[in-house]
Amino acid sequence: MVLFSLVATHADIDLETVAQLSNGSSELASATLTDSPEVSGAVVLATCNRYEVYGETSSAADLEAARSALVSQISELSGLNEQMVSRSFSTHVGPDVTRHLFAVSAGLDSAVVGEREIAGQVRRALISAQQKGTASSGLVRLFQAASKTAKDVGAQTALGSRGLSIVSVALDLATDLAENDDWSTKKVVVFGTGAYAGATMSLLRERGCTDISVYSSSGRAEGFVATRGGTALDADSLPAAVAEADVMIGCSGSDNQVEAQDLARVRANSGKTLIAIDLALTHDFDPAVGELDDVELLTLESVRLAAPQEQAESLTQASSIVTKAAQSFESEREARSVDTAIVALRRHTMNVLDAEMEKVRARHGCTAAAEEVEFALRRMVKQLLHIPTVRARELAANGQQEEYVAALEALYGIQVEQPQSPAPAAECPVDHQELRSETA
């Protein structure tokens, strides 16, 4: 089996394009597996600054067809033409897939280097795929290893101790812009009830903010504040809360965008500056609000540009952990694939031996002579299998296990079936459609 990934991130394309590509992301894996036999497994990772699709196919010969199938499906779901979709994604294959995902999960490829949210997003991407039945055994092992690597980086380097996140950097920027840096005096309105909204609430509490109101166009604000505190808003109470707010933070990514003209009308008599923080990939706030008097607009691009760089020593340590983990995973994966081939060769050879021994027993019975013949034959078979087994390990170490499998098929007609272990049960029930729509 061959692993591959399609990657579109903030490092290569603008965030607007990332947002457009990710439209319909919750349906992508299931739709592709239904319509495209070349794709045997798929996990989708969609966050505020990346859209990545991890897939598995039976052989390298199917890679191009598998990629084309995913590009076509993304085009259909997003409404973008296939040429643009294809140009937006870079393709990783084999060990490059592992190295990239491990770096992503550890926060090394994030706009805020070392951010803590991405590890949870990687974990939830796998859980979602498991619940939908799209995660192949190879992808399950890949994502579980990536999550373990992220934990190791957090525990063994300074990246884990700082606890930086997109939300925390955004709040730092807001603090710098405000005339008064005391959050305990601020009135905040949060849009959304997803994962980012929860992280925002926690960080606001840590900074001493107590006057927090929450609005959700889906009507989930009441349940959200019941466990986190704050005041739930509805369509009737929202305008008054926004009129009095010092800060409003968009975390929902819903279709109900706050328009500039509406905000200007609501705050016409406010007399104080409003800081609008838009953390939604598809924008909760009309970009034109930043042009209004007494409104400061912060976006994901603002956060990316302002994100602090980690110390070189911490990055070096984290990169070393990721590299070693990726190499270890690939070595284990290669060994696993060649182990299947070795077992197939031994089974084939022993079946031939057993068939010949049946003939000997039929002619001579269970005599001492027959036992001596069987002993000699089994010893001979063991010696004959020694060199092919050693060569299999050597080829696997060099990444040439497919050549070994092809040789078995060509010489002996042995069809090596890759093991398909069942995917572990999902860790927790998560509404991933809600998570996608309400997480930046």
GROMACS .gro file of C-alpha atoms in nm:
model
  440
    1MET     CA    1   0.000   0.000   0.000
    2VAL     CA    2   0.120   0.352  -0.082
    3LEU     CA    3   0.052   0.664   0.126
    4PHE     CA    4   0.015   1.005  -0.037
    5SER     CA    5  -0.117   1.350   0.053
    6LEU     CA    6  -0.246   1.664  -0.115
    7VAL     CA    7  -0.136   1.975   0.074
    8ALA     CA    8  -0.256   2.335   0.048
    9THR     CA    9  -0.134   2.569   0.324
   10HIS     CA   10  -0.082   2.932   0.420
   11ALA     CA   11   0.282   2.895   0.316
   12ASP     CA   12   0.197   2.844  -0.052
   13ILE     CA   13  -0.143   3.003  -0.123
   14ASP     CA   14  -0.359   3.277   0.025
   15LEU     CA   15  -0.607   3.199   0.301
   16GLU     CA   16  -0.907   3.289   0.084
   17THR     CA   17  -0.814   3.010  -0.157
   18VAL     CA   18  -0.764   2.768   0.133
   19ALA     CA   19  -1.113   2.855   0.252
   20GLN     CA   20  -1.264   2.804  -0.094
   21LEU     CA   21  -1.090   2.470  -0.141
   22SER     CA   22  -1.217   2.341   0.193
   23ASN     CA   23  -1.584   2.396   0.112
   24GLY     CA   24  -1.750   2.057   0.147
   25SER     CA   25  -1.446   1.905   0.318
   26SER     CA   26  -1.664   1.696   0.552
   27GLU     CA   27  -1.803   1.506   0.251
   28LEU     CA   28  -1.479   1.459   0.057
   29ALA     CA   29  -1.345   1.133   0.197
   30SER     CA   30  -1.672   0.939   0.184
   31ALA     CA   31  -1.758   1.064  -0.165
   32THR     CA   32  -1.413   0.978  -0.303
   33LEU     CA   33  -1.406   0.627  -0.158
   34THR     CA   34  -1.754   0.562  -0.298
   35ASP     CA   35  -1.670   0.677  -0.651
   36SER     CA   36  -1.299   0.597  -0.683
   37PRO     CA   37  -1.168   0.241  -0.632
   38GLU     CA   38  -0.809   0.365  -0.659
   39VAL     CA   39  -0.842   0.535  -0.319
   40SER     CA   40  -0.857   0.277  -0.038
   41GLY     CA   41  -0.851   0.524   0.251
   42ALA     CA   42  -0.871   0.898   0.316
   43VAL     CA   43  -0.839   1.140   0.610
   44VAL     CA   44  -0.910   1.511   0.570
   45LEU     CA   45  -0.734   1.777   0.780
   46ALA     CA   46  -0.904   2.117   0.744
   47THR     CA   47  -0.794   2.402   0.972
   48CYS     CA   48  -0.780   2.779   0.964
   49ASN     CA   49  -0.467   2.787   0.750
   50ARG     CA   50  -0.442   2.450   0.576
   51TYR     CA   51  -0.642   2.196   0.379
   52GLU     CA   52  -0.474   1.858   0.352
   53VAL     CA   53  -0.600   1.523   0.228
   54TYR     CA   54  -0.416   1.204   0.325
   55GLY     CA   55  -0.486   0.898   0.115
   56GLU     CA   56  -0.381   0.538   0.064
   57THR     CA   57  -0.380   0.343  -0.259
   58SER     CA   58  -0.289  -0.015  -0.342
   59SER     CA   59   0.018   0.059  -0.557
   60ALA     CA   60   0.232   0.336  -0.702
   61ALA     CA   61   0.068   0.271  -1.039
   62ASP     CA   62  -0.264   0.398  -0.897
   63LEU     CA   63  -0.124   0.721  -0.752
   64GLU     CA   64  -0.204   0.949  -1.044
   65ALA     CA   65  -0.557   0.812  -1.076
   66ALA     CA   66  -0.610   0.852  -0.700
   67ARG     CA   67  -0.487   1.212  -0.707
   68SER     CA   68  -0.704   1.294  -1.007
   69ALA     CA   69  -1.008   1.147  -0.833
   70LEU     CA   70  -0.952   1.365  -0.526
   71VAL     CA   71  -0.891   1.679  -0.733
   72SER     CA   72  -1.210   1.614  -0.928
   73GLN     CA   73  -1.410   1.561  -0.608
   74ILE     CA   74  -1.266   1.875  -0.443
   75SER     CA   75  -1.353   2.072  -0.756
   76GLU     CA   76  -1.711   1.948  -0.748
   77LEU     CA   77  -1.756   2.023  -0.377
   78SER     CA   78  -1.582   2.363  -0.377
   79GLY     CA   79  -1.707   2.494  -0.709
   80LEU     CA   80  -1.353   2.573  -0.826
   81ASN     CA   81  -1.233   2.444  -1.162
   82GLU     CA   82  -1.007   2.137  -1.163
   83GLN     CA   83  -0.706   2.322  -1.304
   84MET     CA   84  -0.708   2.570  -1.016
   85VAL     CA   85  -0.761   2.294  -0.759
   86SER     CA   86  -0.473   2.092  -0.902
   87ARG     CA   87  -0.238   2.394  -0.899
   88SER     CA   88  -0.328   2.476  -0.539
   89PHE     CA   89  -0.214   2.140  -0.398
   90SER     CA   90   0.136   2.001  -0.369
   91THR     CA   91   0.160   1.622  -0.366
   92HIS     CA   92   0.362   1.422  -0.114
   93VAL     CA   93   0.433   1.051  -0.152
   94GLY     CA   94   0.590   0.788   0.075
   95PRO     CA   95   0.830   0.915   0.344
   96ASP     CA   96   0.753   1.279   0.256
   97VAL     CA   97   0.394   1.220   0.373
   98THR     CA   98   0.514   1.102   0.712
   99ARG     CA   99   0.766   1.382   0.764
  100HIS     CA  100   0.514   1.649   0.669
  101LEU     CA  101   0.229   1.524   0.888
  102PHE     CA  102   0.458   1.474   1.188
  103ALA     CA  103   0.588   1.832   1.148
  104VAL     CA  104   0.233   1.964   1.112
  105SER     CA  105   0.110   1.780   1.420
  106ALA     CA  106   0.403   1.912   1.624
  107GLY     CA  107   0.322   2.270   1.521
  108LEU     CA  108   0.641   2.319   1.319
  109ASP     CA  109   0.452   2.404   0.999
  110SER     CA  110   0.203   2.645   1.159
  111ALA     CA  111   0.164   3.018   1.119
  112VAL     CA  112   0.231   3.029   1.495
  113VAL     CA  113   0.523   2.790   1.533
  114GLY     CA  114   0.461   2.543   1.812
  115GLU     CA  115   0.087   2.618   1.836
  116ARG     CA  116  -0.100   2.371   2.052
  117GLU     CA  117  -0.436   2.353   1.872
  118ILE     CA  118  -0.307   2.170   1.562
  119ALA     CA  119  -0.228   1.847   1.751
  120GLY     CA  120  -0.591   1.825   1.860
  121GLN     CA  121  -0.709   1.900   1.506
  122VAL     CA  122  -0.493   1.617   1.369
  123ARG     CA  123  -0.634   1.381   1.631
  124ARG     CA  124  -0.993   1.484   1.556
  125ALA     CA  125  -0.937   1.443   1.181
  126LEU     CA  126  -0.854   1.078   1.242
  127ILE     CA  127  -1.150   1.027   1.476
  128SER     CA  128  -1.384   1.174   1.215
  129ALA     CA  129  -1.245   0.946   0.944
  130GLN     CA  130  -1.280   0.642   1.171
  131GLN     CA  131  -1.641   0.728   1.247
  132LYS     CA  132  -1.717   0.761   0.877
  133GLY     CA  133  -1.526   0.444   0.789
  134THR     CA  134  -1.278   0.614   0.554
  135ALA     CA  135  -0.957   0.563   0.756
  136SER     CA  136  -0.753   0.269   0.628
  137SER     CA  137  -0.529   0.081   0.870
  138GLY     CA  138  -0.220   0.245   0.721
  139LEU     CA  139  -0.363   0.594   0.775
  140VAL     CA  140  -0.470   0.508   1.129
  141ARG     CA  141  -0.114   0.407   1.216
  142LEU     CA  142   0.022   0.721   1.045
  143PHE     CA  143  -0.204   0.962   1.235
  144GLN     CA  144  -0.159   0.786   1.568
  145ALA     CA  145   0.219   0.807   1.526
  146ALA     CA  146   0.189   1.177   1.437
  147SER     CA  147  -0.009   1.243   1.756
  148LYS     CA  148   0.250   1.060   1.965
  149THR     CA  149   0.526   1.265   1.803
  150ALA     CA  150   0.342   1.588   1.886
  151LYS     CA  151   0.322   1.481   2.250
  152ASP     CA  152   0.694   1.403   2.253
  153VAL     CA  153   0.778   1.745   2.109
  154GLY     CA  154   0.556   1.915   2.366
  155ALA     CA  155   0.710   1.721   2.655
  156GLN     CA  156   1.075   1.740   2.550
  157THR     CA  157   1.113   2.094   2.411
  158ALA     CA  158   1.032   2.452   2.507
  159LEU     CA  159   0.766   2.463   2.235
  160GLY     CA  160   0.525   2.286   2.467
  161SER     CA  161   0.587   2.514   2.765
  162ARG     CA  162   0.493   2.843   2.596
  163GLY     CA  163   0.144   2.729   2.503
  164LEU     CA  164   0.124   2.964   2.205
  165SER     CA  165  -0.181   2.951   1.982
  166ILE     CA  166  -0.345   3.152   1.710
  167VAL     CA  167  -0.595   3.276   1.967
  168SER     CA  168  -0.328   3.381   2.218
  169VAL     CA  169  -0.129   3.571   1.954
  170ALA     CA  170  -0.450   3.745   1.841
  171LEU     CA  171  -0.528   3.852   2.199
  172ASP     CA  172  -0.171   3.978   2.240
  173LEU     CA  173  -0.219   4.195   1.930
  174ALA     CA  174  -0.549   4.323   2.066
  175THR     CA  175  -0.379   4.413   2.394
  176ASP     CA  176  -0.117   4.614   2.209
  177LEU     CA  177  -0.383   4.803   2.013
  178ALA     CA  178  -0.605   4.885   2.311
  179GLU     CA  179  -0.569   5.207   2.509
  180ASN     CA  180  -0.628   5.006   2.824
  181ASP     CA  181  -0.455   4.666   2.848
  182ASP     CA  182  -0.665   4.549   3.146
  183TRP     CA  183  -0.893   4.273   3.016
  184SER     CA  184  -1.096   4.271   3.337
  185THR     CA  185  -1.252   4.601   3.227
  186LYS     CA  186  -1.343   4.488   2.875
  187LYS     CA  187  -1.674   4.376   2.730
  188VAL     CA  188  -1.625   4.099   2.472
  189VAL     CA  189  -1.867   3.943   2.222
  190VAL     CA  190  -1.766   3.601   2.083
  191PHE     CA  191  -1.924   3.469   1.763
  192GLY     CA  192  -1.939   3.087   1.745
  193THR     CA  193  -1.951   2.785   1.973
  194GLY     CA  194  -1.689   2.557   1.819
  195ALA     CA  195  -1.339   2.455   1.927
  196TYR     CA  196  -1.183   2.797   1.866
  197ALA     CA  197  -1.462   2.970   2.054
  198GLY     CA  198  -1.396   2.739   2.350
  199ALA     CA  199  -1.022   2.813   2.337
  200THR     CA  200  -1.099   3.184   2.314
  201MET     CA  201  -1.323   3.171   2.620
  202SER     CA  202  -1.052   2.994   2.821
  203LEU     CA  203  -0.782   3.243   2.728
  204LEU     CA  204  -1.008   3.540   2.797
  205ARG     CA  205  -1.075   3.400   3.145
  206GLU     CA  206  -0.701   3.355   3.201
  207ARG     CA  207  -0.649   3.722   3.120
  208GLY     CA  208  -0.913   3.831   3.371
  209CYS     CA  209  -1.201   3.903   3.134
  210THR     CA  210  -1.539   3.831   3.295
  211ASP     CA  211  -1.788   4.020   3.076
  212ILE     CA  212  -1.818   3.777   2.782
  213SER     CA  213  -2.125   3.733   2.562
  214VAL     CA  214  -2.163   3.456   2.304
  215TYR     CA  215  -2.368   3.456   1.984
  216SER     CA  216  -2.432   3.161   1.754
  217SER     CA  217  -2.649   3.184   1.442
  218SER     CA  218  -2.726   2.814   1.490
  219GLY     CA  219  -2.881   2.877   1.834
  220ARG     CA  220  -2.622   2.684   2.035
  221ALA     CA  221  -2.510   2.973   2.255
  222GLU     CA  222  -2.725   2.872   2.553
  223GLY     CA  223  -2.572   2.526   2.576
  224PHE     CA  224  -2.223   2.664   2.517
  225VAL     CA  225  -2.231   2.916   2.802
  226ALA     CA  226  -2.400   2.667   3.035
  227THR     CA  227  -2.068   2.484   3.072
  228ARG     CA  228  -1.824   2.772   3.013
  229GLY     CA  229  -1.993   3.076   3.164
  230GLY     CA  230  -2.082   3.398   2.988
  231THR     CA  231  -2.407   3.538   2.852
  232ALA     CA  232  -2.591   3.384   2.560
  233LEU     CA  233  -2.708   3.623   2.289
  234ASP     CA  234  -2.977   3.586   2.026
  235ALA     CA  235  -3.057   3.793   1.718
  236ASP     CA  236  -3.253   4.044   1.926
  237SER     CA  237  -2.993   4.103   2.198
  238LEU     CA  238  -2.684   4.092   1.971
  239PRO     CA  239  -2.697   4.454   1.840
  240ALA     CA  240  -2.700   4.607   2.189
  241ALA     CA  241  -2.410   4.383   2.301
  242VAL     CA  242  -2.203   4.478   1.995
  243ALA     CA  243  -2.278   4.847   2.052
  244GLU     CA  244  -2.128   4.827   2.402
  245ALA     CA  245  -1.840   4.590   2.320
  246ASP     CA  246  -1.472   4.673   2.343
  247VAL     CA  247  -1.374   4.358   2.152
  248MET     CA  248  -1.564   4.120   1.925
  249ILE     CA  249  -1.410   3.791   1.817
  250GLY     CA  250  -1.529   3.584   1.521
  251CYS     CA  251  -1.480   3.208   1.553
  252SER     CA  252  -1.783   3.065   1.373
  253GLY     CA  253  -1.720   3.069   0.998
  254SER     CA  254  -2.096   3.081   0.940
  255ASP     CA  255  -2.268   3.233   0.638
  256ASN     CA  256  -2.409   3.519   0.849
  257GLN     CA  257  -2.132   3.775   0.813
  258VAL     CA  258  -2.135   4.101   1.012
  259GLU     CA  259  -2.156   4.370   0.744
  260ALA     CA  260  -1.968   4.700   0.772
  261GLN     CA  261  -2.277   4.914   0.726
  262ASP     CA  262  -2.465   4.726   0.997
  263LEU     CA  263  -2.176   4.759   1.240
  264ALA     CA  264  -2.148   5.132   1.166
  265ARG     CA  265  -2.519   5.181   1.235
  266VAL     CA  266  -2.514   4.983   1.562
  267ARG     CA  267  -2.208   5.165   1.696
  268ALA     CA  268  -2.299   5.512   1.571
  269ASN     CA  269  -2.320   5.651   1.927
  270SER     CA  270  -2.062   5.422   2.091
  271GLY     CA  271  -1.784   5.678   2.125
  272LYS     CA  272  -1.511   5.417   2.186
  273THR     CA  273  -1.278   5.203   1.978
  274LEU     CA  274  -1.381   4.850   1.887
  275ILE     CA  275  -1.121   4.580   1.821
  276ALA     CA  276  -1.262   4.317   1.583
  277ILE     CA  277  -1.068   3.989   1.575
  278ASP     CA  278  -1.172   3.765   1.284
  279LEU     CA  279  -1.036   3.413   1.337
  280ALA     CA  280  -1.282   3.247   1.098
  281LEU     CA  281  -1.130   3.114   0.776
  282THR     CA  282  -1.437   3.224   0.578
  283HIS     CA  283  -1.466   3.556   0.766
  284ASP     CA  284  -1.727   3.635   1.029
  285PHE     CA  285  -1.674   4.007   0.968
  286ASP     CA  286  -1.692   4.194   0.641
  287PRO     CA  287  -1.330   4.303   0.566
  288ALA     CA  288  -1.467   4.653   0.512
  289VAL     CA  289  -1.526   4.689   0.889
  290GLY     CA  290  -1.155   4.764   0.915
  291GLU     CA  291  -1.215   5.087   0.719
  292LEU     CA  292  -1.470   5.219   0.971
  293ASP     CA  293  -1.374   5.492   1.212
  294ASP     CA  294  -1.287   5.365   1.560
  295VAL     CA  295  -1.264   5.002   1.444
  296GLU     CA  296  -0.938   4.803   1.441
  297LEU     CA  297  -0.961   4.476   1.245
  298LEU     CA  298  -0.729   4.182   1.314
  299THR     CA  299  -0.737   3.878   1.082
  300LEU     CA  300  -0.563   3.544   1.051
  301GLU     CA  301  -0.315   3.713   0.819
  302SER     CA  302  -0.243   3.969   1.093
  303VAL     CA  303  -0.176   3.683   1.335
  304ARG     CA  304   0.048   3.503   1.088
  305LEU     CA  305   0.262   3.812   1.032
  306ALA     CA  306   0.284   3.890   1.404
  307ALA     CA  307   0.351   3.535   1.523
  308PRO     CA  308   0.680   3.522   1.719
  309GLN     CA  309   0.956   3.294   1.605
  310GLU     CA  310   1.067   3.028   1.850
  311GLN     CA  311   1.424   3.004   1.974
  312ALA     CA  312   1.654   2.827   1.734
  313GLU     CA  313   1.749   2.566   1.996
  314SER     CA  314   1.388   2.464   2.057
  315LEU     CA  315   1.317   2.437   1.686
  316THR     CA  316   1.629   2.228   1.633
  317GLN     CA  317   1.529   1.991   1.911
  318ALA     CA  318   1.173   1.963   1.783
  319SER     CA  319   1.287   1.907   1.425
  320SER     CA  320   1.523   1.633   1.542
  321ILE     CA  321   1.242   1.455   1.728
  322VAL     CA  322   1.016   1.478   1.423
  323THR     CA  323   1.286   1.350   1.186
  324LYS     CA  324   1.373   1.051   1.405
  325ALA     CA  325   1.006   0.965   1.460
  326ALA     CA  326   0.936   0.980   1.086
  327GLN     CA  327   1.235   0.759   1.007
  328SER     CA  328   1.131   0.509   1.272
  329PHE     CA  329   0.775   0.499   1.139
  330GLU     CA  330   0.893   0.443   0.783
  331SER     CA  331   1.133   0.166   0.890
  332GLU     CA  332   0.856  -0.012   1.079
  333ARG     CA  333   0.620   0.030   0.786
  334GLU     CA  334   0.872  -0.111   0.540
  335ALA     CA  335   0.947  -0.403   0.771
  336ARG     CA  336   0.576  -0.473   0.808
  337SER     CA  337   0.526  -0.484   0.432
  338VAL     CA  338   0.820  -0.719   0.372
  339ASP     CA  339   0.717  -0.940   0.666
  340THR     CA  340   0.396  -1.015   0.479
  341ALA     CA  341   0.599  -1.116   0.173
  342ILE     CA  342   0.829  -1.339   0.379
  343VAL     CA  343   0.531  -1.513   0.539
  344ALA     CA  344   0.378  -1.563   0.194
  345LEU     CA  345   0.700  -1.721   0.062
  346ARG     CA  346   0.732  -1.951   0.361
  347ARG     CA  347   0.368  -2.054   0.339
  348HIS     CA  348   0.406  -2.129  -0.033
  349THR     CA  349   0.721  -2.335   0.025
  350MET     CA  350   0.579  -2.527   0.320
  351ASN     CA  351   0.264  -2.605   0.125
  352VAL     CA  352   0.479  -2.762  -0.147
  353LEU     CA  353   0.671  -2.957   0.119
  354ASP     CA  354   0.351  -3.081   0.286
  355ALA     CA  355   0.212  -3.193  -0.047
  356GLU     CA  356   0.527  -3.397  -0.119
  357MET     CA  357   0.523  -3.549   0.229
  358GLU     CA  358   0.166  -3.662   0.177
  359LYS     CA  359   0.287  -3.856  -0.126
  360VAL     CA  360   0.572  -4.011   0.077
  361ARG     CA  361   0.335  -4.117   0.357
  362ALA     CA  362   0.085  -4.257   0.109
  363ARG     CA  363   0.357  -4.479  -0.035
  364HIS     CA  364   0.560  -4.571   0.275
  365GLY     CA  365   0.328  -4.497   0.567
  366CYS     CA  366   0.436  -4.333   0.891
  367THR     CA  367   0.765  -4.515   0.909
  368ALA     CA  368   1.103  -4.413   1.040
  369ALA     CA  369   1.220  -4.372   0.681
  370ALA     CA  370   0.936  -4.129   0.611
  371GLU     CA  371   1.021  -3.929   0.922
  372GLU     CA  372   1.385  -3.909   0.814
  373VAL     CA  373   1.280  -3.787   0.470
  374GLU     CA  374   1.056  -3.521   0.627
  375PHE     CA  375   1.331  -3.406   0.864
  376ALA     CA  376   1.577  -3.375   0.577
  377LEU     CA  377   1.332  -3.188   0.356
  378ARG     CA  378   1.235  -2.940   0.629
  379ARG     CA  379   1.601  -2.873   0.703
  380MET     CA  380   1.668  -2.818   0.334
  381VAL     CA  381   1.369  -2.581   0.303
  382LYS     CA  382   1.489  -2.382   0.603
  383GLN     CA  383   1.829  -2.338   0.444
  384LEU     CA  384   1.675  -2.242   0.110
  385LEU     CA  385   1.459  -1.975   0.274
  386HIS     CA  386   1.746  -1.818   0.470
  387ILE     CA  387   1.897  -1.610   0.189
  388PRO     CA  388   1.559  -1.486   0.050
  389THR     CA  389   1.465  -1.379   0.404
  390VAL     CA  390   1.793  -1.191   0.457
  391ARG     CA  391   1.760  -1.024   0.118
  392ALA     CA  392   1.406  -0.920   0.201
  393ARG     CA  393   1.528  -0.736   0.512
  394GLU     CA  394   1.808  -0.570   0.318
  395LEU     CA  395   1.577  -0.452   0.041
  396ALA     CA  396   1.324  -0.322   0.295
  397ALA     CA  397   1.598  -0.121   0.466
  398ASN     CA  398   1.670   0.042   0.128
  399GLY     CA  399   1.303   0.105   0.052
  400GLN     CA  400   1.299  -0.161  -0.220
  401GLN     CA  401   1.041  -0.396  -0.069
  402GLU     CA  402   0.815  -0.357  -0.372
  403GLU     CA  403   1.087  -0.507  -0.591
  404TYR     CA  404   1.098  -0.810  -0.361
  405VAL     CA  405   0.720  -0.852  -0.378
  406ALA     CA  406   0.729  -0.820  -0.757
  407ALA     CA  407   1.001  -1.088  -0.776
  408LEU     CA  408   0.790  -1.332  -0.572
  409GLU     CA  409   0.497  -1.275  -0.802
  410ALA     CA  410   0.712  -1.317  -1.113
  411LEU     CA  411   0.907  -1.626  -0.999
  412TYR     CA  412   0.652  -1.816  -0.790
  413GLY     CA  413   0.318  -1.662  -0.880
  414ILE     CA  414   0.274  -1.561  -0.513
  415GLN     CA  415   0.022  -1.281  -0.462
  416VAL     CA  416   0.125  -1.089  -0.151
  417GLU     CA  417  -0.179  -0.942   0.023
  418GLN     CA  418  -0.115  -0.642   0.246
  419PRO     CA  419  -0.244  -0.684   0.603
  420GLN     CA  420  -0.566  -0.499   0.680
  421SER     CA  421  -0.588  -0.461   1.055
  422PRO     CA  422  -0.913  -0.312   1.186
  423ALA     CA  423  -0.901   0.056   1.274
  424PRO     CA  424  -0.916   0.125   1.649
  425ALA     CA  425  -1.243   0.253   1.783
  426ALA     CA  426  -1.295   0.627   1.786
  427GLU     CA  427  -1.182   0.793   2.106
  428CYS     CA  428  -1.478   1.020   2.161
  429PRO     CA  429  -1.807   1.122   2.001
  430VAL     CA  430  -1.746   1.454   1.823
  431ASP     CA  431  -1.983   1.645   1.598
  432HIS     CA  432  -1.726   1.708   1.323
  433GLN     CA  433  -1.967   1.889   1.095
  434GLU     CA  434  -2.014   2.142   1.375
  435LEU     CA  435  -1.640   2.151   1.434
  436ARG     CA  436  -1.571   2.223   1.069
  437SER     CA  437  -1.832   2.495   1.037
  438GLU     CA  438  -1.752   2.672   1.360
  439THR     CA  439  -1.375   2.634   1.385
  440ALA     CA  440  -1.149   2.881   1.213
   0.00000   0.00000   0.00000
